[in-house]
Amino acid sequence: MKKTVLIFFLITTLHASDNKKASEIFNFIVKVITKKENSNVYIHTNISSLKVYSGSLRIVADCDKADLVLLSTTKNLPPECNKKILFGSRYSHLKNPNVIGSFFWQKGRPNILFYQKRLKKHNINLDTSFNRYIENK
Amino acid sequence: MKILLLILVFISFSYGEGIDSLLNDYAEESELSKKTKDESAGNLIVYTRDDLERMQVESLKDLLKSLRFFSYAENRLAQPDILNLDPISYYSKGVRIYLNESELLSPIAGSGLILFGDMEMDFIDHVEVYIGFPSFEFGVEPATVVIRLYSKTAEHDEGGRVKATVGTHGTNKQNVYYTNKEEDFSYFIYANRTDDKKETYEHDGETLGRDLQTNRFYASLSTKNHGVELHALKAEGDMFLTSAVGNVPRDTYKRTDFIGLSTNSKFLSDSLTLNMSYTNAINDFSSEYPPGALNGIPVLVFPFEYHSYAQTIKEESFTASLKKEWDLDSQTITVGAKYRYKHFDLTDLVFDINVPAEPQPYKVENVYSIFLEDLIHIDENNLITLSVMNQEYVRKGDVDNQNTTQLRFGYIYTDKSWVSKTFLSSQEFASEPYMTVSPHYGNEELKPEKYTSIIQEFNYTISNTISKVFLAYGTYENMPIIDNTFKIQNAQEDVSSHLAAAELTILFSEKDKLELQANYFYLESPYLSESTVHYNYVIRMLNSINSFDIFNELAIHTGFDNVDDGYNYSVGIKYEVNKDLHLNFKGDNIFNSGLEQSFINQVDPFTGEVTDSVIVPKIERRFLVGMEYLF
């Protein structure tokens, strides 16, 4: 076991901690959308934080079995996924009208944004703590 | 293990607090400065992205104006020079400035601060300032202060932004950036135009200006292990008072065209790094003086009378740095070999009278530098750092080479609340080309300067309060000074300095903080006259209320030579209209009572006493309004 001072320990744990935090946020959002403790999630194509820490999410290999689809890109999305609830990881994913919301970075800060009409289309009611992240579009 | 437990407790605690808290924790954990800063490298001040955004930092001088121990200052040519002491020497030469991994270098001045000390910060994510002889890992040559600027990345700034700002005297700035991340690479592209207009000052019937127009382009392309950056700058404007002491110019002009290209690569699980950079700059200076302006007073810089001059200074550099790190059981050993080529040409100098051209003693300098740094991990709380670096300066022509050595010992203690850093160092600095090659004030016989210093810093963090105490003592041998013929010489006497600072940061909430700073700076005069003693106090408050970010800062500077005490109060308000649109207002030095700077104009040739000075504000009063649109 290496002897390591706190400074270096903290530096090396930062990246891991980053991924863990991002995973927690994805987990939280999915839980609020699906109202399930353990949701089936299809990832198109790769979200690194969930690759490392999937949390309570069950990552499935087939869109048909998913409660929700998380996107790292909207390109080449399998057609069967379009029937599912789509959630993005970039601001630009919201340009796709089937994407209900996104968790993304902007101006050096992480952001979450949902569009009200798209939530209604899927009969999704988020809890009130998400009110500030919903836009009337 | 204790810390791991704490982190886990913290994570589980925050999980229960809802999405707002999760997002804030994530923002804090992911702050890019946490990945780049190196606490063991020296005495560190970090301005995070959040600080820069909420303080509305428009240019680097917005940070330097209230930096610990310093106040932003310029030289007679309106070039950034935070340690300006006399009309000729560039005392900020030890202040090294980096953009990501490459140094923004001026081969002739030593420090790129002279060109980049007031550059706009719209493409910068965060800033680290290492005060007091930091780690040798950073550069080829030693430094007194290292300023590291990190550009924005696709990771944290997806998409694009346009920004426009207008302000006092017609100052205006427009810039745009776009960044994107693909599967295997990411890129960032930025372009800026700034027209920085300032107050003009009447002196001896002439009008002195400090306007500057800047056009900048920056682009980076990164893959997992490699990066390439292109940085181009064109800046032109006024040269204020010029270096011709005793004359007030009628007309001045300066222009710089700079281009920098750099690459950085990592190999062997990031343990081997190779950084290379190339810079090229052409600097034009010209000034015209009114007929009869000499008024019987001898021109002090040049031994003849003239009424106009024009000079083109060409600079070029290439730097290569190879560094290997071994992470062993109880120590981390880093070895580096670095090479720097510098070319500088000052011979293109024309006066309105026939002055025979004087040859430049040397135009090329090759610097070979090696360093070894050993971080010894004694136990969980104690770390020792041992560093040694050596440079060989090989100069073409008949000028003697210089060999300089730097030694540094550090001890760092860390626990949950306390951090103590002790650094002892002995460092030799080679004379910079501008000090040796000028036929008018240069001196080929200059010896390297030597600094010996001890620095102690204590940090204490408890709940939402961070306290810092900083103490330093140093001696300075062979300090370059101006003799009575206006030639640069090494001071005969050693000078000493001591510095002290106390700082307190109180976090009232996640988005509300108060910073209180007091510091003291003492430097003996190399001219055997009065010592420099000054005090700085800063009160800074950052608040967020709903969609508003509010910034207040009062910087008080007392004890500066020949000027009144300065009270610089700045305020900023930023309003988030929606996620895409932000509006901002900022006022700098709004009561027009900030610190001023005194420049010598006339000196009594018999007594040597200053009989006339030009006094101007270091930071002028100005108001800015702006908007940012994200796309």
mmCIF file of C-alpha atoms in Angstrom, chain B residues 60-347:
data_model
loop_
_atom_site.group_PDB
_atom_site.id
_atom_site.type_symbol
_atom_site.label_atom_id
_atom_site.label_comp_id
_atom_site.label_asym_id
_atom_site.label_seq_id
_atom_site.Cartn_x
_atom_site.Cartn_y
_atom_site.Cartn_z
ATOM 1 C CA LEU B 60 -6.000 39.812 -16.759
ATOM 2 C CA LYS B 61 -5.400 43.193 -15.169
ATOM 3 C CA ASP B 62 -8.774 42.870 -13.394
ATOM 4 C CA LEU B 63 -7.087 40.124 -11.353
ATOM 5 C CA LEU B 64 -3.636 41.671 -11.115
ATOM 6 C CA LYS B 65 -5.015 44.948 -9.708
ATOM 7 C CA SER B 66 -5.873 43.223 -6.428
ATOM 8 C CA LEU B 67 -3.412 40.338 -6.448
ATOM 9 C CA ARG B 68 -1.683 39.613 -3.143
ATOM 10 C CA PHE B 69 1.272 42.058 -2.701
ATOM 11 C CA PHE B 70 0.811 43.680 -6.110
ATOM 12 C CA SER B 71 -1.210 46.301 -7.851
ATOM 13 C CA TYR B 72 -1.485 46.389 -11.598
ATOM 14 C CA ALA B 73 1.010 48.831 -13.123
ATOM 15 C CA GLU B 74 2.368 49.739 -16.529
ATOM 16 C CA ASN B 75 5.664 51.111 -17.745
ATOM 17 C CA ARG B 76 6.218 54.322 -19.714
ATOM 18 C CA LEU B 77 5.186 52.556 -22.921
ATOM 19 C CA ALA B 78 1.779 51.546 -21.482
ATOM 20 C CA GLN B 79 2.917 47.921 -21.275
ATOM 21 C CA PRO B 80 1.956 45.771 -18.267
ATOM 22 C CA ASP B 81 4.744 45.790 -15.655
ATOM 23 C CA ILE B 82 3.415 45.008 -12.186
ATOM 24 C CA LEU B 83 6.802 45.564 -10.529
ATOM 25 C CA ASN B 84 7.664 48.769 -12.350
ATOM 26 C CA LEU B 85 10.412 50.585 -10.459
ATOM 27 C CA ASP B 86 12.380 52.721 -12.916
ATOM 28 C CA PRO B 87 12.109 53.999 -16.495
ATOM 29 C CA ILE B 88 14.245 51.333 -18.179
ATOM 30 C CA SER B 89 14.389 48.014 -16.327
ATOM 31 C CA TYR B 90 11.570 45.507 -16.726
ATOM 32 C CA TYR B 91 11.334 44.210 -13.175
ATOM 33 C CA SER B 92 8.409 41.932 -14.032
ATOM 34 C CA LYS B 93 10.759 39.740 -16.067
ATOM 35 C CA GLY B 94 10.502 37.009 -13.415
ATOM 36 C CA VAL B 95 6.703 36.917 -13.732
ATOM 37 C CA ARG B 96 6.152 34.041 -16.148
ATOM 38 C CA ILE B 97 2.800 33.649 -17.851
ATOM 39 C CA TYR B 98 1.507 30.412 -19.378
ATOM 40 C CA LEU B 99 -1.442 29.604 -21.594
ATOM 41 C CA ASN B 100 -2.194 25.950 -20.868
ATOM 42 C CA GLU B 101 1.172 24.174 -21.142
ATOM 43 C CA SER B 102 3.128 26.741 -23.152
ATOM 44 C CA GLU B 103 4.749 29.935 -21.957
ATOM 45 C CA LEU B 104 3.611 33.215 -23.500
ATOM 46 C CA LEU B 105 7.124 34.414 -24.007
ATOM 47 C CA SER B 106 8.785 37.642 -24.960
ATOM 48 C CA PRO B 107 12.381 36.508 -25.619
ATOM 49 C CA ILE B 108 13.780 40.001 -25.217
ATOM 50 C CA ALA B 109 11.967 41.020 -22.028
ATOM 51 C CA GLY B 110 12.054 37.600 -20.384
ATOM 52 C CA SER B 111 8.398 37.669 -19.478
ATOM 53 C CA GLY B 112 5.389 37.601 -21.767
ATOM 54 C CA LEU B 113 3.592 39.739 -19.192
ATOM 55 C CA ILE B 114 4.764 42.739 -21.213
ATOM 56 C CA LEU B 115 2.516 41.592 -24.106
ATOM 57 C CA PHE B 116 -0.192 39.608 -22.358
ATOM 58 C CA GLY B 117 -0.575 41.218 -18.919
ATOM 59 C CA ASP B 118 -3.826 42.918 -19.866
ATOM 60 C CA MET B 119 -5.208 40.456 -22.393
ATOM 61 C CA GLU B 120 -8.921 39.788 -22.452
ATOM 62 C CA MET B 121 -10.050 36.704 -20.544
ATOM 63 C CA ASP B 122 -13.066 35.651 -22.549
ATOM 64 C CA PHE B 123 -11.424 32.408 -23.660
ATOM 65 C CA ILE B 124 -9.989 31.544 -20.260
ATOM 66 C CA ASP B 125 -11.623 29.017 -17.921
ATOM 67 C CA HIS B 126 -9.567 29.553 -14.791
ATOM 68 C CA VAL B 127 -6.348 31.104 -13.507
ATOM 69 C CA GLU B 128 -3.700 29.864 -11.095
ATOM 70 C CA VAL B 129 -1.137 32.227 -9.630
ATOM 71 C CA TYR B 130 1.908 30.752 -7.873
ATOM 72 C CA ILE B 131 3.604 33.437 -5.809
ATOM 73 C CA GLY B 132 7.218 33.122 -4.665
ATOM 74 C CA PHE B 133 9.612 30.907 -6.655
ATOM 75 C CA PRO B 134 7.311 28.018 -7.583
ATOM 76 C CA SER B 135 8.094 24.516 -8.810
ATOM 77 C CA PHE B 136 10.722 24.041 -11.508
ATOM 78 C CA GLU B 137 8.353 21.773 -13.404
ATOM 79 C CA PHE B 138 6.669 24.760 -14.989
ATOM 80 C CA GLY B 139 9.317 26.385 -17.088
ATOM 81 C CA VAL B 140 12.669 26.398 -18.780
ATOM 82 C CA GLU B 141 13.834 29.360 -16.737
ATOM 83 C CA PRO B 142 13.222 30.286 -13.082
ATOM 84 C CA ALA B 143 10.324 32.493 -12.021
ATOM 85 C CA THR B 144 9.346 34.709 -9.119
ATOM 86 C CA VAL B 145 5.637 34.470 -9.919
ATOM 87 C CA VAL B 146 3.923 32.054 -12.307
ATOM 88 C CA ILE B 147 0.539 32.922 -13.791
ATOM 89 C CA ARG B 148 -1.124 29.938 -15.447
ATOM 90 C CA LEU B 149 -4.114 30.590 -17.695
ATOM 91 C CA TYR B 150 -6.236 27.661 -18.827
ATOM 92 C CA SER B 151 -8.437 28.044 -21.869
ATOM 93 C CA LYS B 152 -12.036 26.936 -22.006
ATOM 94 C CA THR B 153 -12.717 23.388 -23.134
ATOM 95 C CA ALA B 154 -15.420 21.530 -25.030
ATOM 96 C CA GLU B 155 -15.925 19.463 -21.900
ATOM 97 C CA HIS B 156 -17.377 22.408 -19.968
ATOM 98 C CA ASP B 157 -18.418 24.866 -22.694
ATOM 99 C CA GLU B 158 -20.385 23.013 -25.267
ATOM 100 C CA GLY B 159 -21.578 25.097 -28.195
ATOM 101 C CA GLY B 160 -20.853 28.712 -28.895
ATOM 102 C CA ARG B 161 -21.059 32.177 -27.412
ATOM 103 C CA VAL B 162 -21.065 35.684 -28.804
ATOM 104 C CA LYS B 163 -20.308 38.579 -26.506
ATOM 105 C CA ALA B 164 -20.415 42.324 -27.035
ATOM 106 C CA THR B 165 -19.421 45.034 -24.568
ATOM 107 C CA VAL B 166 -19.425 48.841 -24.778
ATOM 108 C CA GLY B 167 -18.136 51.300 -22.249
ATOM 109 C CA THR B 168 -16.618 54.604 -21.262
ATOM 110 C CA HIS B 169 -14.840 56.673 -23.954
ATOM 111 C CA GLY B 170 -16.272 54.368 -26.621
ATOM 112 C CA THR B 171 -14.415 51.284 -25.419
ATOM 113 C CA ASN B 172 -15.893 48.244 -27.097
ATOM 114 C CA LYS B 173 -15.198 44.544 -27.349
ATOM 115 C CA GLN B 174 -16.696 41.754 -29.417
ATOM 116 C CA ASN B 175 -15.793 38.105 -29.356
ATOM 117 C CA VAL B 176 -17.105 34.733 -30.350
ATOM 118 C CA TYR B 177 -16.141 31.175 -29.512
ATOM 119 C CA TYR B 178 -17.341 27.785 -30.536
ATOM 120 C CA THR B 179 -16.347 24.471 -29.058
ATOM 121 C CA ASN B 180 -17.383 20.925 -29.715
ATOM 122 C CA LYS B 181 -16.523 17.394 -28.710
ATOM 123 C CA GLU B 182 -16.550 14.501 -31.127
ATOM 124 C CA GLU B 183 -15.903 10.859 -30.355
ATOM 125 C CA ASP B 184 -12.085 11.070 -30.543
ATOM 126 C CA PHE B 185 -11.275 14.767 -30.392
ATOM 127 C CA SER B 186 -12.491 18.163 -29.279
ATOM 128 C CA TYR B 187 -11.808 21.663 -30.521
ATOM 129 C CA PHE B 188 -12.149 25.268 -29.397
ATOM 130 C CA ILE B 189 -12.094 28.306 -31.692
ATOM 131 C CA TYR B 190 -12.083 31.900 -30.478
ATOM 132 C CA ALA B 191 -11.797 35.326 -32.084
ATOM 133 C CA ASN B 192 -11.805 38.699 -30.341
ATOM 134 C CA ARG B 193 -11.602 42.371 -31.163
ATOM 135 C CA THR B 194 -11.077 44.897 -28.383
ATOM 136 C CA ASP B 195 -10.901 48.662 -28.797
ATOM 137 C CA ASP B 196 -9.765 49.774 -25.364
ATOM 138 C CA LYS B 197 -10.120 53.541 -25.195
ATOM 139 C CA LYS B 198 -8.848 55.436 -22.209
ATOM 140 C CA GLU B 199 -8.638 58.948 -20.818
ATOM 141 C CA THR B 200 -6.034 61.246 -22.366
ATOM 142 C CA TYR B 201 -3.682 63.368 -20.265
ATOM 143 C CA GLU B 202 -2.330 66.834 -21.045
ATOM 144 C CA HIS B 203 1.292 67.501 -20.103
ATOM 145 C CA ASP B 204 3.597 70.263 -21.346
ATOM 146 C CA GLY B 205 0.986 71.111 -23.975
ATOM 147 C CA GLU B 206 0.964 67.608 -25.413
ATOM 148 C CA THR B 207 -1.714 64.921 -25.204
ATOM 149 C CA LEU B 208 -0.709 61.532 -23.826
ATOM 150 C CA GLY B 209 -2.809 58.491 -24.682
ATOM 151 C CA ARG B 210 -2.973 54.825 -23.679
ATOM 152 C CA ASP B 211 -5.512 53.442 -26.167
ATOM 153 C CA LEU B 212 -5.000 49.925 -27.470
ATOM 154 C CA GLN B 213 -6.788 47.966 -30.172
ATOM 155 C CA THR B 214 -6.371 44.195 -30.011
ATOM 156 C CA ASN B 215 -7.357 41.432 -32.396
ATOM 157 C CA ARG B 216 -6.820 37.894 -31.210
ATOM 158 C CA PHE B 217 -7.413 34.440 -32.615
ATOM 159 C CA TYR B 218 -7.002 31.264 -30.620
ATOM 160 C CA ALA B 219 -7.775 27.685 -31.585
ATOM 161 C CA SER B 220 -7.043 24.343 -29.979
ATOM 162 C CA LEU B 221 -7.519 20.770 -31.054
ATOM 163 C CA SER B 222 -7.236 18.003 -28.475
ATOM 164 C CA THR B 223 -7.303 14.255 -28.419
ATOM 165 C CA LYS B 224 -6.890 12.085 -25.333
ATOM 166 C CA ASN B 225 -3.101 12.356 -25.322
ATOM 167 C CA HIS B 226 -2.228 15.150 -27.707
ATOM 168 C CA GLY B 227 -3.071 18.790 -28.229
ATOM 169 C CA VAL B 228 -2.169 21.550 -30.629
ATOM 170 C CA GLU B 229 -2.840 25.271 -30.183
ATOM 171 C CA LEU B 230 -2.582 28.319 -32.409
ATOM 172 C CA HIS B 231 -2.537 31.807 -30.932
ATOM 173 C CA ALA B 232 -2.327 34.969 -33.040
ATOM 174 C CA LEU B 233 -2.421 38.569 -31.885
ATOM 175 C CA LYS B 234 -2.321 41.965 -33.524
ATOM 176 C CA ALA B 235 -2.270 44.900 -31.125
ATOM 177 C CA GLU B 236 -1.734 48.564 -31.904
ATOM 178 C CA GLY B 237 -2.108 51.735 -29.953
ATOM 179 C CA ASP B 238 -0.462 54.577 -28.090
ATOM 180 C CA MET B 239 2.933 54.413 -26.424
ATOM 181 C CA PHE B 240 1.991 56.889 -23.681
ATOM 182 C CA LEU B 241 5.111 58.660 -22.349
ATOM 183 C CA THR B 242 7.778 56.605 -24.215
ATOM 184 C CA SER B 243 11.131 55.739 -22.675
ATOM 185 C CA ALA B 244 12.789 59.067 -23.555
ATOM 186 C CA VAL B 245 12.874 60.565 -20.088
ATOM 187 C CA GLY B 246 12.749 64.346 -20.254
ATOM 188 C CA ASN B 247 10.504 64.581 -23.304
ATOM 189 C CA VAL B 248 6.762 64.572 -23.628
ATOM 190 C CA PRO B 249 5.900 63.068 -27.008
ATOM 191 C CA ARG B 250 3.578 64.730 -29.485
ATOM 192 C CA ASP B 251 2.656 61.527 -31.245
ATOM 193 C CA THR B 252 3.274 57.860 -30.466
ATOM 194 C CA TYR B 253 2.462 54.516 -32.025
ATOM 195 C CA LYS B 254 3.179 50.908 -31.142
ATOM 196 C CA ARG B 255 2.147 47.702 -32.799
ATOM 197 C CA THR B 256 2.752 44.021 -32.102
ATOM 198 C CA ASP B 257 2.093 41.105 -34.416
ATOM 199 C CA PHE B 258 2.451 37.853 -32.524
ATOM 200 C CA ILE B 259 1.934 34.256 -33.498
ATOM 201 C CA GLY B 260 2.377 31.205 -31.304
ATOM 202 C CA LEU B 261 2.049 27.540 -32.143
ATOM 203 C CA SER B 262 2.327 24.852 -29.501
ATOM 204 C CA THR B 263 1.861 21.129 -29.093
ATOM 205 C CA ASN B 264 1.577 18.956 -26.007
ATOM 206 C CA SER B 265 1.691 15.186 -25.823
ATOM 207 C CA LYS B 266 1.482 12.575 -23.099
ATOM 208 C CA PHE B 267 2.857 9.060 -23.266
ATOM 209 C CA LEU B 268 3.328 6.057 -20.961
ATOM 210 C CA SER B 269 0.141 6.555 -18.923
ATOM 211 C CA ASP B 270 0.730 10.311 -18.774
ATOM 212 C CA SER B 271 4.085 9.851 -17.035
ATOM 213 C CA LEU B 272 6.063 11.203 -20.006
ATOM 214 C CA THR B 273 5.170 14.605 -21.451
ATOM 215 C CA LEU B 274 6.576 16.408 -24.438
ATOM 216 C CA ASN B 275 5.651 20.061 -24.979
ATOM 217 C CA MET B 276 6.882 22.185 -27.857
ATOM 218 C CA SER B 277 6.139 25.776 -28.779
ATOM 219 C CA TYR B 278 7.161 28.361 -31.324
ATOM 220 C CA THR B 279 6.573 32.110 -31.038
ATOM 221 C CA ASN B 280 7.269 34.957 -33.406
ATOM 222 C CA ALA B 281 6.639 38.627 -32.693
ATOM 223 C CA ILE B 282 7.330 41.847 -34.535
ATOM 224 C CA ASN B 283 7.051 44.980 -32.418
ATOM 225 C CA ASP B 284 6.987 48.443 -33.986
ATOM 226 C CA PHE B 285 7.484 51.558 -31.882
ATOM 227 C CA SER B 286 7.622 55.142 -33.045
ATOM 228 C CA SER B 287 7.323 58.542 -31.422
ATOM 229 C CA GLU B 288 7.666 62.154 -32.334
ATOM 230 C CA TYR B 289 8.589 65.024 -30.054
ATOM 231 C CA PRO B 290 7.788 68.700 -30.608
ATOM 232 C CA PRO B 291 10.620 70.966 -31.784
ATOM 233 C CA GLY B 292 12.244 72.698 -28.828
ATOM 234 C CA ALA B 293 10.629 70.313 -26.394
ATOM 235 C CA LEU B 294 13.978 69.519 -24.849
ATOM 236 C CA ASN B 295 13.868 72.925 -23.277
ATOM 237 C CA GLY B 296 17.509 72.922 -22.276
ATOM 238 C CA ILE B 297 17.199 69.783 -20.174
ATOM 239 C CA PRO B 298 19.538 67.008 -21.284
ATOM 240 C CA VAL B 299 17.924 63.953 -22.773
ATOM 241 C CA LEU B 300 18.698 61.364 -20.176
ATOM 242 C CA VAL B 301 18.375 58.148 -22.094
ATOM 243 C CA PHE B 302 20.281 58.901 -25.263
ATOM 244 C CA PRO B 303 23.404 61.063 -25.418
ATOM 245 C CA PHE B 304 22.062 63.216 -28.233
ATOM 246 C CA GLU B 305 19.014 65.267 -29.072
ATOM 247 C CA TYR B 306 16.411 63.931 -31.445
ATOM 248 C CA HIS B 307 12.776 64.651 -32.261
ATOM 249 C CA SER B 308 11.523 61.372 -33.623
ATOM 250 C CA TYR B 309 12.493 57.766 -33.650
ATOM 251 C CA ALA B 310 11.146 54.517 -35.018
ATOM 252 C CA GLN B 311 12.191 51.018 -34.036
ATOM 253 C CA THR B 312 11.206 47.525 -35.063
ATOM 254 C CA ILE B 313 12.076 44.743 -32.634
ATOM 255 C CA LYS B 314 11.879 41.204 -33.947
ATOM 256 C CA GLU B 315 11.595 38.273 -31.571
ATOM 257 C CA GLU B 316 11.417 34.554 -32.162
ATOM 258 C CA SER B 317 11.571 31.526 -29.883
ATOM 259 C CA PHE B 318 11.339 27.778 -29.917
ATOM 260 C CA THR B 319 10.937 25.741 -26.745
ATOM 261 C CA ALA B 320 10.966 21.987 -26.260
ATOM 262 C CA SER B 321 10.369 20.350 -22.912
ATOM 263 C CA LEU B 322 10.549 16.660 -22.074
ATOM 264 C CA LYS B 323 9.491 15.502 -18.617
ATOM 265 C CA LYS B 324 9.319 12.036 -17.064
ATOM 266 C CA GLU B 325 7.675 11.180 -13.766
ATOM 267 C CA TRP B 326 8.208 8.039 -11.690
ATOM 268 C CA ASP B 327 5.589 7.373 -9.050
ATOM 269 C CA LEU B 328 7.375 5.121 -6.558
ATOM 270 C CA ASP B 329 6.178 3.740 -3.229
ATOM 271 C CA SER B 330 7.080 6.678 -1.063
ATOM 272 C CA GLN B 331 8.213 9.274 -3.528
ATOM 273 C CA THR B 332 7.476 10.857 -6.874
ATOM 274 C CA ILE B 333 10.557 11.704 -8.909
ATOM 275 C CA THR B 334 10.345 14.024 -11.888
ATOM 276 C CA VAL B 335 13.208 14.668 -14.279
ATOM 277 C CA GLY B 336 13.051 17.164 -17.092
ATOM 278 C CA ALA B 337 15.248 18.373 -19.922
ATOM 279 C CA LYS B 338 14.342 21.581 -21.699
ATOM 280 C CA TYR B 339 15.711 23.610 -24.543
ATOM 281 C CA ARG B 340 14.900 27.141 -25.640
ATOM 282 C CA TYR B 341 16.073 29.074 -28.666
ATOM 283 C CA LYS B 342 15.655 32.855 -28.595
ATOM 284 C CA HIS B 343 16.289 35.285 -31.380
ATOM 285 C CA PHE B 344 15.943 39.051 -30.999
ATOM 286 C CA ASP B 345 16.915 41.918 -33.228
ATOM 287 C CA LEU B 346 16.853 45.542 -32.078
ATOM 288 C CA THR B 347 19.052 46.986 -34.784
#
